[in-house]
Amino acid sequence: MIVVASASGYGYGPKPDVGSSKSDTPRKEFLPGVFSVQGTIYCKSGSKVFPLKGGVMRITCLGIDKDGYETAPFSILSRPTDANGYFLSKLSSQLLEDDGVKISQCKVFLHTCPLRTCPVATDVNNGLSGAPLSAYRPIGFNSMRLYSVGPFVYSSEPQKSSPYGY
């Protein structure tokens, strides 16, 4: 007769990895079915900064399909900004959800500027690298989420880099 004994799991040493229970795995957060994104765009020309009328933002999102796989990125464009440089885009994921896809994350990018005098997109507030949607404010009786990004800036000239790297 052979007897095998082990002292593992009695509070000393590492605990064996027996797999994680469903409650231990982080739950993937999804954006709601309907949400809005708002922000402003400015033009910086020399020392002057003014609201940019007619600027367009690109909202790029990732989704998770019904099998848990990440989808290819997809984008929508905002309506052009008003005279105050303001944009507001309402997004609905209804068509995606009908196909079993939920939006997992979105970023907002500068897309186009109508002014020839302000053609250079800058990365102020992640306008080039993409501003993530994070904090939101619930609005209306159904508490729709309103995400705010920016303000974003176009410039009349390229940003000069410092000889010191910052």
PDB file of C-alpha atoms in Angstrom:
ATOM      1  CA  MET A   1       0.000   0.000   0.000  1.00  0.00           C
ATOM      2  CA  ILE A   2       1.284   3.470  -0.963  1.00  0.00           C
ATOM      3  CA  VAL A   3       0.062   6.617   0.820  1.00  0.00           C
ATOM      4  CA  VAL A   4       0.766  10.066  -0.603  1.00  0.00           C
ATOM      5  CA  ALA A   5       0.365  13.095   1.652  1.00  0.00           C
ATOM      6  CA  SER A   6       0.902  16.784   1.039  1.00  0.00           C
ATOM      7  CA  ALA A   7       0.925  19.822   3.300  1.00  0.00           C
ATOM      8  CA  SER A   8       0.160  22.214   0.475  1.00  0.00           C
ATOM      9  CA  GLY A   9      -2.827  24.485   0.986  1.00  0.00           C
ATOM     10  CA  TYR A  10      -2.575  24.762   4.751  1.00  0.00           C
ATOM     11  CA  GLY A  11      -1.619  28.417   4.814  1.00  0.00           C
ATOM     12  CA  TYR A  12       2.094  28.003   4.133  1.00  0.00           C
ATOM     13  CA  GLY A  13       3.586  28.522   0.692  1.00  0.00           C
ATOM     14  CA  PRO A  14       1.805  29.336  -2.526  1.00  0.00           C
ATOM     15  CA  LYS A  15      -1.743  28.158  -3.075  1.00  0.00           C
ATOM     16  CA  PRO A  16      -2.252  25.798  -5.990  1.00  0.00           C
ATOM     17  CA  ASP A  17      -3.872  27.287  -9.093  1.00  0.00           C
ATOM     18  CA  VAL A  18      -7.079  25.348  -9.526  1.00  0.00           C
ATOM     19  CA  GLY A  19      -8.546  27.712 -12.103  1.00  0.00           C
ATOM     20  CA  SER A  20     -10.565  30.789 -11.465  1.00  0.00           C
ATOM     21  CA  SER A  21     -14.198  30.757 -10.606  1.00  0.00           C
ATOM     22  CA  LYS A  22     -16.595  32.828 -12.665  1.00  0.00           C
ATOM     23  CA  SER A  23     -16.777  35.489  -9.937  1.00  0.00           C
ATOM     24  CA  ASP A  24     -12.966  35.966  -9.974  1.00  0.00           C
ATOM     25  CA  THR A  25     -12.735  36.893 -13.659  1.00  0.00           C
ATOM     26  CA  PRO A  26     -13.180  40.599 -14.414  1.00  0.00           C
ATOM     27  CA  ARG A  27     -16.416  41.407 -16.178  1.00  0.00           C
ATOM     28  CA  LYS A  28     -16.031  43.199 -19.498  1.00  0.00           C
ATOM     29  CA  GLU A  29     -17.737  46.580 -19.406  1.00  0.00           C
ATOM     30  CA  PHE A  30     -19.730  47.660 -22.436  1.00  0.00           C
ATOM     31  CA  LEU A  31     -20.985  51.047 -23.504  1.00  0.00           C
ATOM     32  CA  PRO A  32     -24.777  51.444 -23.308  1.00  0.00           C
ATOM     33  CA  GLY A  33     -27.031  50.958 -26.322  1.00  0.00           C
ATOM     34  CA  VAL A  34     -27.443  54.712 -26.793  1.00  0.00           C
ATOM     35  CA  PHE A  35     -24.943  57.362 -25.704  1.00  0.00           C
ATOM     36  CA  SER A  36     -23.688  60.787 -26.776  1.00  0.00           C
ATOM     37  CA  VAL A  37     -20.277  62.394 -27.197  1.00  0.00           C
ATOM     38  CA  GLN A  38     -19.670  66.142 -27.007  1.00  0.00           C
ATOM     39  CA  GLY A  39     -16.682  68.422 -27.278  1.00  0.00           C
ATOM     40  CA  THR A  40     -15.172  71.521 -28.817  1.00  0.00           C
ATOM     41  CA  ILE A  41     -12.544  72.241 -31.456  1.00  0.00           C
ATOM     42  CA  TYR A  42     -10.408  75.367 -31.652  1.00  0.00           C
ATOM     43  CA  CYS A  43      -7.986  76.899 -34.125  1.00  0.00           C
ATOM     44  CA  LYS A  44      -4.729  78.330 -32.780  1.00  0.00           C
ATOM     45  CA  SER A  45      -3.179  80.863 -35.104  1.00  0.00           C
ATOM     46  CA  GLY A  46      -0.155  82.578 -33.585  1.00  0.00           C
ATOM     47  CA  SER A  47      -1.216  83.758 -30.133  1.00  0.00           C
ATOM     48  CA  LYS A  48      -4.932  83.772 -31.015  1.00  0.00           C
ATOM     49  CA  VAL A  49      -7.279  80.879 -30.266  1.00  0.00           C
ATOM     50  CA  PHE A  50     -10.819  80.840 -31.641  1.00  0.00           C
ATOM     51  CA  PRO A  51     -13.666  78.302 -32.035  1.00  0.00           C
ATOM     52  CA  LEU A  52     -13.501  76.299 -35.244  1.00  0.00           C
ATOM     53  CA  LYS A  53     -16.722  76.205 -37.257  1.00  0.00           C
ATOM     54  CA  GLY A  54     -17.160  73.173 -39.541  1.00  0.00           C
ATOM     55  CA  GLY A  55     -14.629  70.826 -37.918  1.00  0.00           C
ATOM     56  CA  VAL A  56     -15.436  67.109 -37.939  1.00  0.00           C
ATOM     57  CA  MET A  57     -14.492  64.462 -35.375  1.00  0.00           C
ATOM     58  CA  ARG A  58     -14.095  60.715 -35.960  1.00  0.00           C
ATOM     59  CA  ILE A  59     -15.405  58.370 -33.277  1.00  0.00           C
ATOM     60  CA  THR A  60     -13.774  54.943 -33.586  1.00  0.00           C
ATOM     61  CA  CYS A  61     -15.034  52.015 -31.534  1.00  0.00           C
ATOM     62  CA  LEU A  62     -14.239  48.379 -30.881  1.00  0.00           C
ATOM     63  CA  GLY A  63     -16.864  45.757 -30.266  1.00  0.00           C
ATOM     64  CA  ILE A  64     -17.078  42.293 -28.791  1.00  0.00           C
ATOM     65  CA  ASP A  65     -19.070  39.699 -30.740  1.00  0.00           C
ATOM     66  CA  LYS A  66     -21.392  37.083 -29.240  1.00  0.00           C
ATOM     67  CA  ASP A  67     -18.486  34.604 -29.005  1.00  0.00           C
ATOM     68  CA  GLY A  68     -16.319  37.059 -27.042  1.00  0.00           C
ATOM     69  CA  TYR A  69     -13.988  38.029 -29.892  1.00  0.00           C
ATOM     70  CA  GLU A  70     -12.963  41.622 -30.583  1.00  0.00           C
ATOM     71  CA  THR A  71     -14.358  43.024 -33.831  1.00  0.00           C
ATOM     72  CA  ALA A  72     -12.496  45.153 -36.338  1.00  0.00           C
ATOM     73  CA  PRO A  73     -12.623  48.870 -35.452  1.00  0.00           C
ATOM     74  CA  PHE A  74     -15.486  50.849 -36.935  1.00  0.00           C
ATOM     75  CA  SER A  75     -15.933  54.618 -37.138  1.00  0.00           C
ATOM     76  CA  ILE A  76     -18.572  57.286 -37.491  1.00  0.00           C
ATOM     77  CA  LEU A  77     -18.099  60.978 -38.207  1.00  0.00           C
ATOM     78  CA  SER A  78     -19.641  63.774 -36.180  1.00  0.00           C
ATOM     79  CA  ARG A  79     -21.673  66.517 -37.765  1.00  0.00           C
ATOM     80  CA  PRO A  80     -19.603  69.656 -38.401  1.00  0.00           C
ATOM     81  CA  THR A  81     -19.033  71.874 -35.378  1.00  0.00           C
ATOM     82  CA  ASP A  82     -21.149  74.990 -34.931  1.00  0.00           C
ATOM     83  CA  ALA A  83     -19.902  78.597 -34.733  1.00  0.00           C
ATOM     84  CA  ASN A  84     -18.778  77.928 -31.139  1.00  0.00           C
ATOM     85  CA  GLY A  85     -16.656  74.931 -32.202  1.00  0.00           C
ATOM     86  CA  TYR A  86     -19.119  72.574 -30.469  1.00  0.00           C
ATOM     87  CA  PHE A  87     -20.075  69.101 -31.655  1.00  0.00           C
ATOM     88  CA  LEU A  88     -22.574  66.598 -30.276  1.00  0.00           C
ATOM     89  CA  SER A  89     -22.943  63.080 -31.651  1.00  0.00           C
ATOM     90  CA  LYS A  90     -25.570  60.607 -30.535  1.00  0.00           C
ATOM     91  CA  LEU A  91     -24.625  56.982 -31.112  1.00  0.00           C
ATOM     92  CA  SER A  92     -26.822  53.904 -31.072  1.00  0.00           C
ATOM     93  CA  SER A  93     -25.516  50.363 -31.128  1.00  0.00           C
ATOM     94  CA  GLN A  94     -28.926  48.863 -31.982  1.00  0.00           C
ATOM     95  CA  LEU A  95     -27.858  47.543 -35.419  1.00  0.00           C
ATOM     96  CA  LEU A  96     -24.705  46.038 -33.924  1.00  0.00           C
ATOM     97  CA  GLU A  97     -26.579  44.420 -31.056  1.00  0.00           C
ATOM     98  CA  ASP A  98     -28.975  42.831 -33.547  1.00  0.00           C
ATOM     99  CA  ASP A  99     -25.883  41.024 -34.905  1.00  0.00           C
ATOM    100  CA  GLY A 100     -24.696  40.087 -31.401  1.00  0.00           C
ATOM    101  CA  VAL A 101     -22.003  42.797 -31.104  1.00  0.00           C
ATOM    102  CA  LYS A 102     -21.615  45.097 -28.094  1.00  0.00           C
ATOM    103  CA  ILE A 103     -19.450  48.230 -28.080  1.00  0.00           C
ATOM    104  CA  SER A 104     -16.575  47.815 -25.635  1.00  0.00           C
ATOM    105  CA  GLN A 105     -14.594  51.053 -26.060  1.00  0.00           C
ATOM    106  CA  CYS A 106     -14.401  54.181 -28.199  1.00  0.00           C
ATOM    107  CA  LYS A 107     -11.889  56.930 -28.905  1.00  0.00           C
ATOM    108  CA  VAL A 108     -12.434  60.345 -30.479  1.00  0.00           C
ATOM    109  CA  PHE A 109     -10.008  61.771 -33.074  1.00  0.00           C
ATOM    110  CA  LEU A 110      -9.676  65.015 -35.017  1.00  0.00           C
ATOM    111  CA  HIS A 111     -10.805  64.257 -38.581  1.00  0.00           C
ATOM    112  CA  THR A 112     -11.103  67.340 -40.798  1.00  0.00           C
ATOM    113  CA  CYS A 113     -10.682  71.090 -40.580  1.00  0.00           C
ATOM    114  CA  PRO A 114     -12.351  73.358 -43.148  1.00  0.00           C
ATOM    115  CA  LEU A 115      -9.888  76.235 -42.704  1.00  0.00           C
ATOM    116  CA  ARG A 116      -6.836  76.381 -44.940  1.00  0.00           C
ATOM    117  CA  THR A 117      -5.309  78.768 -42.412  1.00  0.00           C
ATOM    118  CA  CYS A 118      -5.464  76.135 -39.647  1.00  0.00           C
ATOM    119  CA  PRO A 119      -4.557  72.801 -41.293  1.00  0.00           C
ATOM    120  CA  VAL A 120      -2.353  71.142 -38.655  1.00  0.00           C
ATOM    121  CA  ALA A 121      -4.058  68.741 -36.243  1.00  0.00           C
ATOM    122  CA  THR A 122      -2.417  68.689 -32.803  1.00  0.00           C
ATOM    123  CA  ASP A 123      -2.422  66.051 -30.082  1.00  0.00           C
ATOM    124  CA  VAL A 124      -3.749  68.475 -27.472  1.00  0.00           C
ATOM    125  CA  ASN A 125      -6.082  66.376 -25.280  1.00  0.00           C
ATOM    126  CA  ASN A 126      -5.307  63.338 -27.479  1.00  0.00           C
ATOM    127  CA  GLY A 127      -6.830  64.797 -30.635  1.00  0.00           C
ATOM    128  CA  LEU A 128      -4.442  62.767 -32.819  1.00  0.00           C
ATOM    129  CA  SER A 129      -3.795  59.724 -30.636  1.00  0.00           C
ATOM    130  CA  GLY A 130      -7.457  59.359 -29.670  1.00  0.00           C
ATOM    131  CA  ALA A 131      -9.293  60.618 -26.603  1.00  0.00           C
ATOM    132  CA  PRO A 132     -10.898  57.672 -24.785  1.00  0.00           C
ATOM    133  CA  LEU A 133     -14.455  57.873 -23.532  1.00  0.00           C
ATOM    134  CA  SER A 134     -14.236  57.564 -19.775  1.00  0.00           C
ATOM    135  CA  ALA A 135     -16.176  59.817 -17.407  1.00  0.00           C
ATOM    136  CA  TYR A 136     -19.763  60.568 -18.320  1.00  0.00           C
ATOM    137  CA  ARG A 137     -22.717  62.534 -17.042  1.00  0.00           C
ATOM    138  CA  PRO A 138     -26.197  60.970 -16.990  1.00  0.00           C
ATOM    139  CA  ILE A 139     -28.768  63.200 -18.691  1.00  0.00           C
ATOM    140  CA  GLY A 140     -32.514  63.058 -19.215  1.00  0.00           C
ATOM    141  CA  PHE A 141     -35.168  60.919 -17.610  1.00  0.00           C
ATOM    142  CA  ASN A 142     -33.571  57.699 -18.888  1.00  0.00           C
ATOM    143  CA  SER A 143     -30.073  58.749 -17.712  1.00  0.00           C
ATOM    144  CA  MET A 144     -28.463  58.547 -21.139  1.00  0.00           C
ATOM    145  CA  ARG A 145     -24.680  58.811 -20.849  1.00  0.00           C
ATOM    146  CA  LEU A 146     -23.082  62.001 -22.155  1.00  0.00           C
ATOM    147  CA  TYR A 147     -19.311  61.669 -22.600  1.00  0.00           C
ATOM    148  CA  SER A 148     -17.213  64.838 -22.899  1.00  0.00           C
ATOM    149  CA  VAL A 149     -13.860  65.029 -24.693  1.00  0.00           C
ATOM    150  CA  GLY A 150     -11.388  67.734 -25.649  1.00  0.00           C
ATOM    151  CA  PRO A 151     -11.140  70.580 -26.232  1.00  0.00           C
ATOM    152  CA  PHE A 152      -9.174  69.768 -29.373  1.00  0.00           C
ATOM    153  CA  VAL A 153      -6.934  72.110 -31.339  1.00  0.00           C
ATOM    154  CA  TYR A 154      -5.894  72.648 -34.939  1.00  0.00           C
ATOM    155  CA  SER A 155      -2.934  74.942 -35.504  1.00  0.00           C
ATOM    156  CA  SER A 156      -1.743  77.238 -38.260  1.00  0.00           C
ATOM    157  CA  GLU A 157       1.774  75.800 -37.982  1.00  0.00           C
ATOM    158  CA  PRO A 158       3.362  72.498 -36.905  1.00  0.00           C
ATOM    159  CA  GLN A 159       4.342  72.153 -33.266  1.00  0.00           C
ATOM    160  CA  LYS A 160       8.029  72.674 -32.726  1.00  0.00           C
ATOM    161  CA  SER A 161       9.748  69.972 -30.718  1.00  0.00           C
ATOM    162  CA  SER A 162      12.123  70.973 -27.970  1.00  0.00           C
ATOM    163  CA  PRO A 163      15.814  70.099 -28.383  1.00  0.00           C
ATOM    164  CA  TYR A 164      15.482  68.486 -24.946  1.00  0.00           C
ATOM    165  CA  GLY A 165      12.773  66.060 -26.119  1.00  0.00           C
ATOM    166  CA  TYR A 166       9.814  67.649 -24.362  1.00  0.00           C
TER     167      TYR A 166
END
